[in-house]
PDB file of C-alpha atoms in Angstrom:
ATOM      1  CA  MET A   1     108.910 108.139 126.397  1.00  0.00           C
ATOM      2  CA  LYS A   2     111.805 109.850 124.595  1.00  0.00           C
ATOM      3  CA  VAL A   3     111.300 109.496 120.847  1.00  0.00           C
ATOM      4  CA  LEU A   4     113.754 110.296 118.057  1.00  0.00           C
ATOM      5  CA  VAL A   5     111.907 111.483 114.961  1.00  0.00           C
ATOM      6  CA  THR A   6     114.145 111.650 111.892  1.00  0.00           C
ATOM      7  CA  GLY A   7     112.768 113.935 109.186  1.00  0.00           C
ATOM      8  CA  GLY A   8     110.555 115.488 111.829  1.00  0.00           C
ATOM      9  CA  THR A   9     110.210 118.851 110.109  1.00  0.00           C
ATOM     10  CA  GLY A  10     108.841 117.202 106.946  1.00  0.00           C
ATOM     11  CA  TYR A  11     105.224 116.734 105.932  1.00  0.00           C
ATOM     12  CA  ILE A  12     104.331 113.499 107.721  1.00  0.00           C
ATOM     13  CA  GLY A  13     107.046 113.857 110.364  1.00  0.00           C
ATOM     14  CA  SER A  14     105.812 117.244 111.598  1.00  0.00           C
ATOM     15  CA  HIS A  15     102.241 116.009 112.022  1.00  0.00           C
ATOM     16  CA  THR A  16     103.505 112.965 113.921  1.00  0.00           C
ATOM     17  CA  VAL A  17     105.602 115.177 116.217  1.00  0.00           C
ATOM     18  CA  VAL A  18     102.454 117.174 117.039  1.00  0.00           C
ATOM     19  CA  GLU A  19     100.614 113.992 118.032  1.00  0.00           C
ATOM     20  CA  LEU A  20     103.556 112.812 120.148  1.00  0.00           C
ATOM     21  CA  LEU A  21     103.757 116.136 121.977  1.00  0.00           C
ATOM     22  CA  ASN A  22      99.985 116.149 122.521  1.00  0.00           C
ATOM     23  CA  LEU A  23     100.397 112.863 124.396  1.00  0.00           C
ATOM     24  CA  GLY A  24     103.235 114.215 126.531  1.00  0.00           C
ATOM     25  CA  HIS A  25     106.135 112.355 124.924  1.00  0.00           C
ATOM     26  CA  ASP A  26     109.652 113.839 124.906  1.00  0.00           C
ATOM     27  CA  VAL A  27     110.532 114.432 121.227  1.00  0.00           C
ATOM     28  CA  VAL A  28     113.886 115.018 119.560  1.00  0.00           C
ATOM     29  CA  ILE A  29     113.972 115.830 115.840  1.00  0.00           C
ATOM     30  CA  VAL A  30     116.956 115.139 113.587  1.00  0.00           C
ATOM     31  CA  ASP A  31     116.587 116.629 110.098  1.00  0.00           C
ATOM     32  CA  ASN A  32     118.985 118.030 107.503  1.00  0.00           C
ATOM     33  CA  LEU A  33     116.257 120.370 106.126  1.00  0.00           C
ATOM     34  CA  TYR A  34     116.777 119.047 102.580  1.00  0.00           C
ATOM     35  CA  ASN A  35     113.052 119.218 101.848  1.00  0.00           C
ATOM     36  CA  SER A  36     111.634 121.201 104.775  1.00  0.00           C
ATOM     37  CA  GLN A  37     111.912 124.513 106.587  1.00  0.00           C
ATOM     38  CA  LEU A  38     113.126 125.389 110.075  1.00  0.00           C
ATOM     39  CA  ASP A  39     110.080 127.564 110.834  1.00  0.00           C
ATOM     40  CA  VAL A  40     108.024 124.365 111.072  1.00  0.00           C
ATOM     41  CA  LEU A  41     109.428 123.942 114.597  1.00  0.00           C
ATOM     42  CA  ASP A  42     107.682 127.092 115.861  1.00  0.00           C
ATOM     43  CA  LYS A  43     104.446 125.997 114.206  1.00  0.00           C
ATOM     44  CA  ILE A  44     104.630 122.561 115.855  1.00  0.00           C
ATOM     45  CA  LEU A  45     105.123 124.198 119.256  1.00  0.00           C
ATOM     46  CA  LYS A  46     102.212 126.567 118.666  1.00  0.00           C
ATOM     47  CA  ILE A  47      99.819 123.798 117.632  1.00  0.00           C
ATOM     48  CA  SER A  48     100.793 121.487 120.505  1.00  0.00           C
ATOM     49  CA  ASN A  49     101.064 124.302 123.067  1.00  0.00           C
ATOM     50  CA  SER A  50     104.397 122.790 124.023  1.00  0.00           C
ATOM     51  CA  LYS A  51     107.582 124.508 125.140  1.00  0.00           C
ATOM     52  CA  ASP A  52     109.961 121.574 124.889  1.00  0.00           C
ATOM     53  CA  LEU A  53     111.100 120.305 121.493  1.00  0.00           C
ATOM     54  CA  LYS A  54     114.755 119.569 120.770  1.00  0.00           C
ATOM     55  CA  PHE A  55     116.119 119.839 117.232  1.00  0.00           C
ATOM     56  CA  TYR A  56     119.424 118.795 115.657  1.00  0.00           C
ATOM     57  CA  GLU A  57     120.302 119.757 112.099  1.00  0.00           C
ATOM     58  CA  ALA A  58     122.150 116.667 110.912  1.00  0.00           C
ATOM     59  CA  ASP A  59     122.265 114.156 108.079  1.00  0.00           C
ATOM     60  CA  CYS A  60     121.055 110.719 109.125  1.00  0.00           C
ATOM     61  CA  LYS A  61     123.781 109.081 107.017  1.00  0.00           C
ATOM     62  CA  ASP A  62     126.398 110.671 109.301  1.00  0.00           C
ATOM     63  CA  TYR A  63     127.123 107.884 111.791  1.00  0.00           C
ATOM     64  CA  GLU A  64     129.577 109.871 113.907  1.00  0.00           C
ATOM     65  CA  LYS A  65     127.266 112.856 114.328  1.00  0.00           C
ATOM     66  CA  LEU A  66     124.254 110.675 115.123  1.00  0.00           C
ATOM     67  CA  ASP A  67     126.315 108.603 117.541  1.00  0.00           C
ATOM     68  CA  GLU A  68     126.977 111.779 119.543  1.00  0.00           C
ATOM     69  CA  ILE A  69     123.248 112.557 119.596  1.00  0.00           C
ATOM     70  CA  PHE A  70     122.291 109.007 120.628  1.00  0.00           C
ATOM     71  CA  LYS A  71     124.883 108.998 123.399  1.00  0.00           C
ATOM     72  CA  LEU A  72     123.565 112.311 124.733  1.00  0.00           C
ATOM     73  CA  GLU A  73     119.822 111.796 124.404  1.00  0.00           C
ATOM     74  CA  LYS A  74     119.286 108.143 125.415  1.00  0.00           C
ATOM     75  CA  PHE A  75     116.247 107.439 123.224  1.00  0.00           C
ATOM     76  CA  ASP A  76     113.548 104.890 123.988  1.00  0.00           C
ATOM     77  CA  SER A  77     112.158 104.755 120.435  1.00  0.00           C
ATOM     78  CA  ILE A  78     112.930 105.744 116.857  1.00  0.00           C
ATOM     79  CA  ILE A  79     110.473 106.845 114.177  1.00  0.00           C
ATOM     80  CA  HIS A  80     112.386 107.050 110.904  1.00  0.00           C
ATOM     81  CA  PHE A  81     110.912 109.388 108.261  1.00  0.00           C
ATOM     82  CA  ALA A  82     114.132 110.863 106.833  1.00  0.00           C
ATOM     83  CA  GLY A  83     114.492 110.052 103.157  1.00  0.00           C
ATOM     84  CA  TYR A  84     114.067 111.326  99.629  1.00  0.00           C
ATOM     85  CA  LYS A  85     110.540 110.735  98.391  1.00  0.00           C
ATOM     86  CA  ALA A  86     109.936 112.050  94.847  1.00  0.00           C
ATOM     87  CA  VAL A  87     109.257 109.221  92.393  1.00  0.00           C
ATOM     88  CA  GLY A  88     110.198 111.246  89.317  1.00  0.00           C
ATOM     89  CA  GLU A  89     113.412 112.514  90.862  1.00  0.00           C
ATOM     90  CA  SER A  90     114.351 108.969  91.853  1.00  0.00           C
ATOM     91  CA  VAL A  91     114.202 107.944  88.186  1.00  0.00           C
ATOM     92  CA  LEU A  92     116.528 110.805  87.232  1.00  0.00           C
ATOM     93  CA  LYS A  93     118.864 110.414  90.223  1.00  0.00           C
ATOM     94  CA  PRO A  94     118.747 106.748  91.242  1.00  0.00           C
ATOM     95  CA  LEU A  95     122.179 106.632  92.894  1.00  0.00           C
ATOM     96  CA  MET A  96     121.312 109.598  95.103  1.00  0.00           C
ATOM     97  CA  TYR A  97     118.173 107.797  96.260  1.00  0.00           C
ATOM     98  CA  TYR A  98     119.879 104.465  96.916  1.00  0.00           C
ATOM     99  CA  ASP A  99     122.727 106.159  98.766  1.00  0.00           C
ATOM    100  CA  ASN A 100     120.514 108.291 100.985  1.00  0.00           C
ATOM    101  CA  ASN A 101     117.504 106.108 101.662  1.00  0.00           C
ATOM    102  CA  LEU A 102     119.430 102.905 102.338  1.00  0.00           C
ATOM    103  CA  ASN A 103     122.313 104.410 104.291  1.00  0.00           C
ATOM    104  CA  THR A 104     120.076 106.427 106.615  1.00  0.00           C
ATOM    105  CA  THR A 105     118.236 103.217 107.491  1.00  0.00           C
ATOM    106  CA  ILE A 106     121.462 101.261 108.006  1.00  0.00           C
ATOM    107  CA  THR A 107     122.959 103.993 110.194  1.00  0.00           C
ATOM    108  CA  LEU A 108     119.894 104.184 112.417  1.00  0.00           C
ATOM    109  CA  ALA A 109     119.664 100.393 112.721  1.00  0.00           C
ATOM    110  CA  ARG A 110     123.334 100.211 113.766  1.00  0.00           C
ATOM    111  CA  LEU A 111     122.779 102.849 116.432  1.00  0.00           C
ATOM    112  CA  ALA A 112     119.549 101.256 117.637  1.00  0.00           C
ATOM    113  CA  GLU A 113     121.497  98.036 118.131  1.00  0.00           C
ATOM    114  CA  LYS A 114     124.431  99.796 119.826  1.00  0.00           C
ATOM    115  CA  TYR A 115     122.237 101.692 122.283  1.00  0.00           C
ATOM    116  CA  GLN A 116     119.700  98.868 122.723  1.00  0.00           C
ATOM    117  CA  ILE A 117     116.691 100.879 121.588  1.00  0.00           C
ATOM    118  CA  LYS A 118     113.801  98.450 121.433  1.00  0.00           C
ATOM    119  CA  ASN A 119     111.243 100.337 119.308  1.00  0.00           C
ATOM    120  CA  PHE A 120     111.992 101.128 115.654  1.00  0.00           C
ATOM    121  CA  ILE A 121     109.228 102.386 113.334  1.00  0.00           C
ATOM    122  CA  PHE A 122     110.048 102.741 109.632  1.00  0.00           C
ATOM    123  CA  SER A 123     108.262 104.918 107.096  1.00  0.00           C
ATOM    124  CA  SER A 124     107.609 102.583 104.165  1.00  0.00           C
ATOM    125  CA  SER A 125     105.230 102.773 101.218  1.00  0.00           C
ATOM    126  CA  ALA A 126     102.565 100.866  99.313  1.00  0.00           C
ATOM    127  CA  THR A 127     104.922 101.047  96.315  1.00  0.00           C
ATOM    128  CA  VAL A 128     106.679  97.964  97.729  1.00  0.00           C
ATOM    129  CA  TYR A 129     103.786  95.804  96.470  1.00  0.00           C
ATOM    130  CA  GLY A 130     104.533  96.562  92.820  1.00  0.00           C
ATOM    131  CA  GLU A 131     101.831  95.838  90.266  1.00  0.00           C
ATOM    132  CA  GLN A 132      99.196  93.703  91.998  1.00  0.00           C
ATOM    133  CA  GLN A 133      95.434  93.486  92.311  1.00  0.00           C
ATOM    134  CA  SER A 134      93.859  95.706  94.973  1.00  0.00           C
ATOM    135  CA  PRO A 135      92.915  95.622  97.786  1.00  0.00           C
ATOM    136  CA  LEU A 136      96.525  95.087  98.829  1.00  0.00           C
ATOM    137  CA  ASN A 137      97.145  93.160 102.030  1.00  0.00           C
ATOM    138  CA  GLU A 138     100.299  92.454 103.993  1.00  0.00           C
ATOM    139  CA  ASN A 139     100.374  88.744 103.074  1.00  0.00           C
ATOM    140  CA  LEU A 140     101.107  89.476  99.411  1.00  0.00           C
ATOM    141  CA  GLU A 141     104.538  88.708  98.053  1.00  0.00           C
ATOM    142  CA  LEU A 142     106.318  91.936  97.129  1.00  0.00           C
ATOM    143  CA  LYS A 143     106.748  92.413  93.379  1.00  0.00           C
ATOM    144  CA  THR A 144     109.185  94.446  91.302  1.00  0.00           C
ATOM    145  CA  THR A 145     108.659  98.143  91.924  1.00  0.00           C
ATOM    146  CA  SER A 146     108.344 100.621  89.066  1.00  0.00           C
ATOM    147  CA  ASN A 147     110.888 103.209  90.252  1.00  0.00           C
ATOM    148  CA  PRO A 148     114.037 103.583  92.400  1.00  0.00           C
ATOM    149  CA  TYR A 149     112.119 105.323  95.214  1.00  0.00           C
ATOM    150  CA  GLY A 150     109.881 102.278  95.678  1.00  0.00           C
ATOM    151  CA  GLU A 151     112.871  99.979  95.417  1.00  0.00           C
ATOM    152  CA  THR A 152     114.649 101.847  98.244  1.00  0.00           C
ATOM    153  CA  LYS A 153     111.602 101.268 100.448  1.00  0.00           C
ATOM    154  CA  LYS A 154     111.503  97.574  99.580  1.00  0.00           C
ATOM    155  CA  MET A 155     115.260  97.194 100.122  1.00  0.00           C
ATOM    156  CA  SER A 156     115.048  99.057 103.444  1.00  0.00           C
ATOM    157  CA  GLU A 157     112.319  96.652 104.531  1.00  0.00           C
ATOM    158  CA  ARG A 158     114.608  93.737 103.621  1.00  0.00           C
ATOM    159  CA  ILE A 159     117.501  95.305 105.547  1.00  0.00           C
ATOM    160  CA  LEU A 160     115.330  95.714 108.647  1.00  0.00           C
ATOM    161  CA  SER A 161     113.891  92.217 108.207  1.00  0.00           C
ATOM    162  CA  ASP A 162     117.377  90.671 108.223  1.00  0.00           C
ATOM    163  CA  PHE A 163     118.418  92.979 111.060  1.00  0.00           C
ATOM    164  CA  SER A 164     115.474  91.816 113.168  1.00  0.00           C
ATOM    165  CA  LYS A 165     116.613  88.180 112.977  1.00  0.00           C
ATOM    166  CA  ASN A 166     119.645  89.002 115.127  1.00  0.00           C
ATOM    167  CA  ASN A 167     117.714  91.399 117.366  1.00  0.00           C
ATOM    168  CA  LYS A 168     114.727  89.307 118.328  1.00  0.00           C
ATOM    169  CA  ASP A 169     113.872  91.386 121.400  1.00  0.00           C
ATOM    170  CA  MET A 170     113.366  94.525 119.294  1.00  0.00           C
ATOM    171  CA  HIS A 171     110.000  95.822 118.093  1.00  0.00           C
ATOM    172  CA  ILE A 172     110.488  96.723 114.418  1.00  0.00           C
ATOM    173  CA  THR A 173     107.396  98.078 112.683  1.00  0.00           C
ATOM    174  CA  LEU A 174     107.180  98.788 108.950  1.00  0.00           C
ATOM    175  CA  LEU A 175     104.310 101.111 108.034  1.00  0.00           C
ATOM    176  CA  ARG A 176     103.261 101.012 104.393  1.00  0.00           C
ATOM    177  CA  TYR A 177     101.580 104.307 103.500  1.00  0.00           C
ATOM    178  CA  PHE A 178      99.088 104.768 100.731  1.00  0.00           C
ATOM    179  CA  ASN A 179      98.431 108.382  99.569  1.00  0.00           C
ATOM    180  CA  PRO A 180      98.735 110.985 102.339  1.00  0.00           C
ATOM    181  CA  ILE A 181      97.004 114.307 101.686  1.00  0.00           C
ATOM    182  CA  GLY A 182      95.436 117.011 103.834  1.00  0.00           C
ATOM    183  CA  ALA A 183      97.006 119.252 106.454  1.00  0.00           C
ATOM    184  CA  HIS A 184      96.625 120.122 110.117  1.00  0.00           C
ATOM    185  CA  GLU A 185      93.267 121.790 110.722  1.00  0.00           C
ATOM    186  CA  SER A 186      95.070 124.844 112.142  1.00  0.00           C
ATOM    187  CA  GLY A 187      96.426 125.590 108.664  1.00  0.00           C
ATOM    188  CA  LEU A 188      99.921 125.975 110.117  1.00  0.00           C
ATOM    189  CA  ILE A 189     101.565 122.820 108.778  1.00  0.00           C
ATOM    190  CA  GLY A 190     100.932 120.793 105.638  1.00  0.00           C
ATOM    191  CA  GLU A 191     102.559 119.648 102.421  1.00  0.00           C
ATOM    192  CA  LYS A 192     104.812 122.417 101.078  1.00  0.00           C
ATOM    193  CA  PRO A 193     106.852 121.061  98.162  1.00  0.00           C
ATOM    194  CA  GLN A 194     109.880 122.897  96.855  1.00  0.00           C
ATOM    195  CA  GLY A 195     109.492 123.610  93.141  1.00  0.00           C
ATOM    196  CA  THR A 196     106.934 121.748  91.032  1.00  0.00           C
ATOM    197  CA  PRO A 197     104.787 119.426  93.187  1.00  0.00           C
ATOM    198  CA  ASN A 198     105.276 115.710  92.627  1.00  0.00           C
ATOM    199  CA  ASN A 199     102.033 114.777  94.369  1.00  0.00           C
ATOM    200  CA  LEU A 200      98.479 115.423  93.240  1.00  0.00           C
ATOM    201  CA  MET A 201      96.996 117.446  96.088  1.00  0.00           C
ATOM    202  CA  PRO A 202      99.559 120.280  96.317  1.00  0.00           C
ATOM    203  CA  TYR A 203      99.290 120.620  92.537  1.00  0.00           C
ATOM    204  CA  VAL A 204      95.509 120.901  92.853  1.00  0.00           C
ATOM    205  CA  THR A 205      95.780 123.571  95.548  1.00  0.00           C
ATOM    206  CA  GLN A 206      98.361 125.548  93.569  1.00  0.00           C
ATOM    207  CA  VAL A 207      96.087 125.539  90.509  1.00  0.00           C
ATOM    208  CA  ALA A 208      93.148 126.637  92.664  1.00  0.00           C
ATOM    209  CA  LYS A 209      95.286 129.474  94.059  1.00  0.00           C
ATOM    210  CA  GLY A 210      96.348 130.588  90.583  1.00  0.00           C
ATOM    211  CA  ILE A 211     100.024 129.689  91.000  1.00  0.00           C
ATOM    212  CA  ARG A 212      99.701 127.193  88.148  1.00  0.00           C
ATOM    213  CA  GLU A 213      97.455 127.453  85.106  1.00  0.00           C
ATOM    214  CA  LYS A 214      95.911 123.995  85.178  1.00  0.00           C
ATOM    215  CA  LEU A 215      96.207 120.468  86.481  1.00  0.00           C
ATOM    216  CA  PHE A 216      97.357 117.654  84.208  1.00  0.00           C
ATOM    217  CA  VAL A 217      95.421 114.402  84.631  1.00  0.00           C
ATOM    218  CA  PHE A 218      97.504 111.504  83.367  1.00  0.00           C
ATOM    219  CA  GLY A 219      95.185 109.187  81.461  1.00  0.00           C
ATOM    220  CA  ASN A 220      91.406 108.723  81.328  1.00  0.00           C
ATOM    221  CA  ASP A 221      91.309 105.290  79.719  1.00  0.00           C
ATOM    222  CA  TYR A 222      91.968 103.077  82.736  1.00  0.00           C
ATOM    223  CA  ASP A 223      89.476 100.387  83.713  1.00  0.00           C
ATOM    224  CA  THR A 224      88.083 102.472  86.571  1.00  0.00           C
ATOM    225  CA  VAL A 225      84.850 104.257  87.447  1.00  0.00           C
ATOM    226  CA  ASP A 226      85.639 107.234  85.205  1.00  0.00           C
ATOM    227  CA  GLY A 227      88.826 106.180  83.404  1.00  0.00           C
ATOM    228  CA  THR A 228      91.216 108.039  85.713  1.00  0.00           C
ATOM    229  CA  GLY A 229      93.576 106.435  88.196  1.00  0.00           C
ATOM    230  CA  VAL A 230      92.171 105.309  91.548  1.00  0.00           C
ATOM    231  CA  ARG A 231      94.153 105.720  94.762  1.00  0.00           C
ATOM    232  CA  ASP A 232      93.670 105.317  98.501  1.00  0.00           C
ATOM    233  CA  TYR A 233      93.882 108.789 100.059  1.00  0.00           C
ATOM    234  CA  ILE A 234      94.527 109.125 103.779  1.00  0.00           C
ATOM    235  CA  HIS A 235      94.483 112.289 105.856  1.00  0.00           C
ATOM    236  CA  VAL A 236      97.973 113.078 107.129  1.00  0.00           C
ATOM    237  CA  VAL A 237      96.667 113.455 110.705  1.00  0.00           C
ATOM    238  CA  ASP A 238      95.162 109.953 110.552  1.00  0.00           C
ATOM    239  CA  LEU A 239      98.516 108.750 109.212  1.00  0.00           C
ATOM    240  CA  ALA A 240     100.367 110.474 112.065  1.00  0.00           C
ATOM    241  CA  LYS A 241      98.057 108.791 114.568  1.00  0.00           C
ATOM    242  CA  GLY A 242      98.903 105.481 112.921  1.00  0.00           C
ATOM    243  CA  HIS A 243     102.500 105.984 114.087  1.00  0.00           C
ATOM    244  CA  ILE A 244     101.294 106.642 117.614  1.00  0.00           C
ATOM    245  CA  ALA A 245      99.266 103.429 117.476  1.00  0.00           C
ATOM    246  CA  ALA A 246     102.332 101.540 116.236  1.00  0.00           C
ATOM    247  CA  LEU A 247     104.420 102.994 119.047  1.00  0.00           C
ATOM    248  CA  LEU A 248     101.925 102.172 121.789  1.00  0.00           C
ATOM    249  CA  ASN A 249     100.959  98.729 120.466  1.00  0.00           C
ATOM    250  CA  ALA A 250     104.337  97.518 119.246  1.00  0.00           C
ATOM    251  CA  HIS A 251     104.815  93.766 118.928  1.00  0.00           C
ATOM    252  CA  LYS A 252     108.142  92.023 119.406  1.00  0.00           C
ATOM    253  CA  GLY A 253     109.926  91.051 116.210  1.00  0.00           C
ATOM    254  CA  LEU A 254     109.218  92.339 112.691  1.00  0.00           C
ATOM    255  CA  ASN A 255     105.700  93.545 111.890  1.00  0.00           C
ATOM    256  CA  PHE A 256     104.288  95.404 108.906  1.00  0.00           C
ATOM    257  CA  TYR A 257     101.000  97.239 108.439  1.00  0.00           C
ATOM    258  CA  ASN A 258      99.136  99.053 105.709  1.00  0.00           C
ATOM    259  CA  LEU A 259      98.047 102.556 106.649  1.00  0.00           C
ATOM    260  CA  GLY A 260      95.229 103.497 104.322  1.00  0.00           C
ATOM    261  CA  SER A 261      91.507 104.142 104.298  1.00  0.00           C
ATOM    262  CA  GLY A 262      90.600 101.057 102.273  1.00  0.00           C
ATOM    263  CA  ILE A 263      88.611 103.313  99.911  1.00  0.00           C
ATOM    264  CA  GLY A 264      89.574 103.945  96.299  1.00  0.00           C
ATOM    265  CA  THR A 265      89.023 107.449  94.911  1.00  0.00           C
ATOM    266  CA  SER A 266      89.634 108.460  91.288  1.00  0.00           C
ATOM    267  CA  VAL A 267      91.484 111.608  90.273  1.00  0.00           C
ATOM    268  CA  LEU A 268      88.293 113.137  88.880  1.00  0.00           C
ATOM    269  CA  GLU A 269      86.371 112.262  92.053  1.00  0.00           C
ATOM    270  CA  LEU A 270      89.052 114.006  94.087  1.00  0.00           C
ATOM    271  CA  ILE A 271      88.902 117.121  91.885  1.00  0.00           C
ATOM    272  CA  GLN A 272      85.100 117.202  92.020  1.00  0.00           C
ATOM    273  CA  THR A 273      85.107 116.851  95.810  1.00  0.00           C
ATOM    274  CA  PHE A 274      87.698 119.632  96.118  1.00  0.00           C
ATOM    275  CA  GLU A 275      85.605 121.947  93.919  1.00  0.00           C
ATOM    276  CA  LYS A 276      82.373 121.194  95.774  1.00  0.00           C
ATOM    277  CA  VAL A 277      83.740 121.511  99.322  1.00  0.00           C
ATOM    278  CA  ASN A 278      85.862 124.605  98.670  1.00  0.00           C
ATOM    279  CA  GLU A 279      83.572 126.231  96.105  1.00  0.00           C
ATOM    280  CA  ILE A 280      86.357 126.883  93.630  1.00  0.00           C
ATOM    281  CA  LYS A 281      87.098 125.555  90.148  1.00  0.00           C
ATOM    282  CA  VAL A 282      90.220 123.576  89.273  1.00  0.00           C
ATOM    283  CA  PRO A 283      90.989 123.734  85.541  1.00  0.00           C
ATOM    284  CA  PHE A 284      92.485 120.506  84.242  1.00  0.00           C
ATOM    285  CA  GLU A 285      93.585 118.827  81.034  1.00  0.00           C
ATOM    286  CA  ILE A 286      93.619 115.118  80.245  1.00  0.00           C
ATOM    287  CA  VAL A 287      97.029 114.022  78.917  1.00  0.00           C
ATOM    288  CA  ASP A 288      98.697 110.679  78.184  1.00  0.00           C
ATOM    289  CA  ARG A 289      99.310 108.122  80.911  1.00  0.00           C
ATOM    290  CA  ARG A 290     102.635 108.181  82.738  1.00  0.00           C
ATOM    291  CA  PRO A 291     104.829 105.082  82.381  1.00  0.00           C
ATOM    292  CA  GLY A 292     104.536 102.842  85.430  1.00  0.00           C
ATOM    293  CA  ASP A 293     101.274 104.281  86.750  1.00  0.00           C
ATOM    294  CA  LEU A 294      98.762 101.650  87.864  1.00  0.00           C
ATOM    295  CA  ALA A 295      95.005 101.837  87.341  1.00  0.00           C
ATOM    296  CA  THR A 296      93.893 101.088  90.898  1.00  0.00           C
ATOM    297  CA  VAL A 297      95.723 100.993  94.223  1.00  0.00           C
ATOM    298  CA  TYR A 298      93.990 100.801  97.588  1.00  0.00           C
ATOM    299  CA  ALA A 299      94.603  99.132 100.931  1.00  0.00           C
ATOM    300  CA  ASP A 300      93.256  96.336 102.998  1.00  0.00           C
ATOM    301  CA  ALA A 301      93.941  97.983 106.369  1.00  0.00           C
ATOM    302  CA  SER A 302      92.209  95.364 108.532  1.00  0.00           C
ATOM    303  CA  LYS A 303      95.465  94.164 110.112  1.00  0.00           C
ATOM    304  CA  ALA A 304      96.237  97.632 111.512  1.00  0.00           C
ATOM    305  CA  LYS A 305      92.690  97.871 112.834  1.00  0.00           C
ATOM    306  CA  LYS A 306      92.941  94.507 114.571  1.00  0.00           C
ATOM    307  CA  GLU A 307      96.493  94.645 115.945  1.00  0.00           C
ATOM    308  CA  LEU A 308      97.159  98.383 116.345  1.00  0.00           C
ATOM    309  CA  ARG A 309      93.556  99.369 117.102  1.00  0.00           C
ATOM    310  CA  TRP A 310      93.861 102.067 114.444  1.00  0.00           C
ATOM    311  CA  GLU A 311      91.646 103.130 111.581  1.00  0.00           C
ATOM    312  CA  THR A 312      91.093 106.326 109.622  1.00  0.00           C
ATOM    313  CA  LYS A 313      88.577 108.836 110.974  1.00  0.00           C
ATOM    314  CA  LYS A 314      88.755 111.751 108.553  1.00  0.00           C
ATOM    315  CA  THR A 315      86.839 111.883 105.268  1.00  0.00           C
ATOM    316  CA  LEU A 316      87.826 112.919 101.768  1.00  0.00           C
ATOM    317  CA  GLU A 317      85.925 116.162 102.425  1.00  0.00           C
ATOM    318  CA  ASP A 318      88.139 116.809 105.468  1.00  0.00           C
ATOM    319  CA  MET A 319      91.246 116.161 103.365  1.00  0.00           C
ATOM    320  CA  VAL A 320      90.399 118.625 100.597  1.00  0.00           C
ATOM    321  CA  LYS A 321      89.133 121.275 103.042  1.00  0.00           C
ATOM    322  CA  ASP A 322      92.278 121.147 105.189  1.00  0.00           C
ATOM    323  CA  SER A 323      94.578 121.072 102.143  1.00  0.00           C
ATOM    324  CA  TRP A 324      92.997 124.237 100.747  1.00  0.00           C
ATOM    325  CA  PHE A 325      93.008 126.021 104.107  1.00  0.00           C
ATOM    326  CA  PHE A 326      96.740 125.342 104.451  1.00  0.00           C
ATOM    327  CA  GLU A 327      97.462 126.544 100.892  1.00  0.00           C
ATOM    328  CA  LYS A 328      95.535 129.779 101.480  1.00  0.00           C
ATOM    329  CA  ASN A 329      97.610 130.448 104.594  1.00  0.00           C
ATOM    330  CA  LEU A 330     100.948 130.154 102.787  1.00  0.00           C
TER     331      LEU A 330
END
């Protein structure tokens, strides 16, 4: 199967490309390298022991450029990762996020329709649920999101939902991620943010490495096991395999699935596990809550298990071990 992977040099995209190559699929990456590095391509090839990986540096909003690529490559499937993803940045630059994240989705949907590509997998997020009681399941009505990033995911889902009504023979799959962490066990690819990390795990690893003085824990007065926020962490390799499952078990029409472990872990539990597994201290300071942060968010992932025959395999210990191994190799 020839698969277009947009954003394929990014964190989740690169791990998914590895899994696709491991299964013998023909992969083409389109990425503008806004938040990733070109050397990831060599690392993907090394991990997968593959010699064939095609790459185009292009912006997925650019219809004319992508049209040339689609015409040339004749894709069977699309996995769409390309998009801006920093919650804080989306609050500061909302128009940039709406322009990029919506227009990349629209452009790819137009081309999928033009070239009659039946499989379309979209990288969505648990943020689309808004503030609701966990565990979150796919039958819940989507609520107002707390930031422009989440709103772009919810609006992209709506765009693809409406699009599917006029393309009933397509398989459109929306995958709602919870909190991806970890790295490939080789230590070659992982989460490598530019500038100050927006996500918890790379901040933890940078503190452990001495790049940053300490970790800031936002709030310890939530109604949780220890007062800190609880999230559903999923190993990025398990998440990548969720895309493979969606590709191989695609259902006609519009379908959406949670990809999470179904287990809630607090910030302090994550820090303690990291310290225990890696035998290194992580200095931290409790500070005020951040506006919009929820106390507890975790998935009901039973639908993905039933329909995609997918579930997480890796533990929290695997996640913190692989994250630290990747950081040490940088």
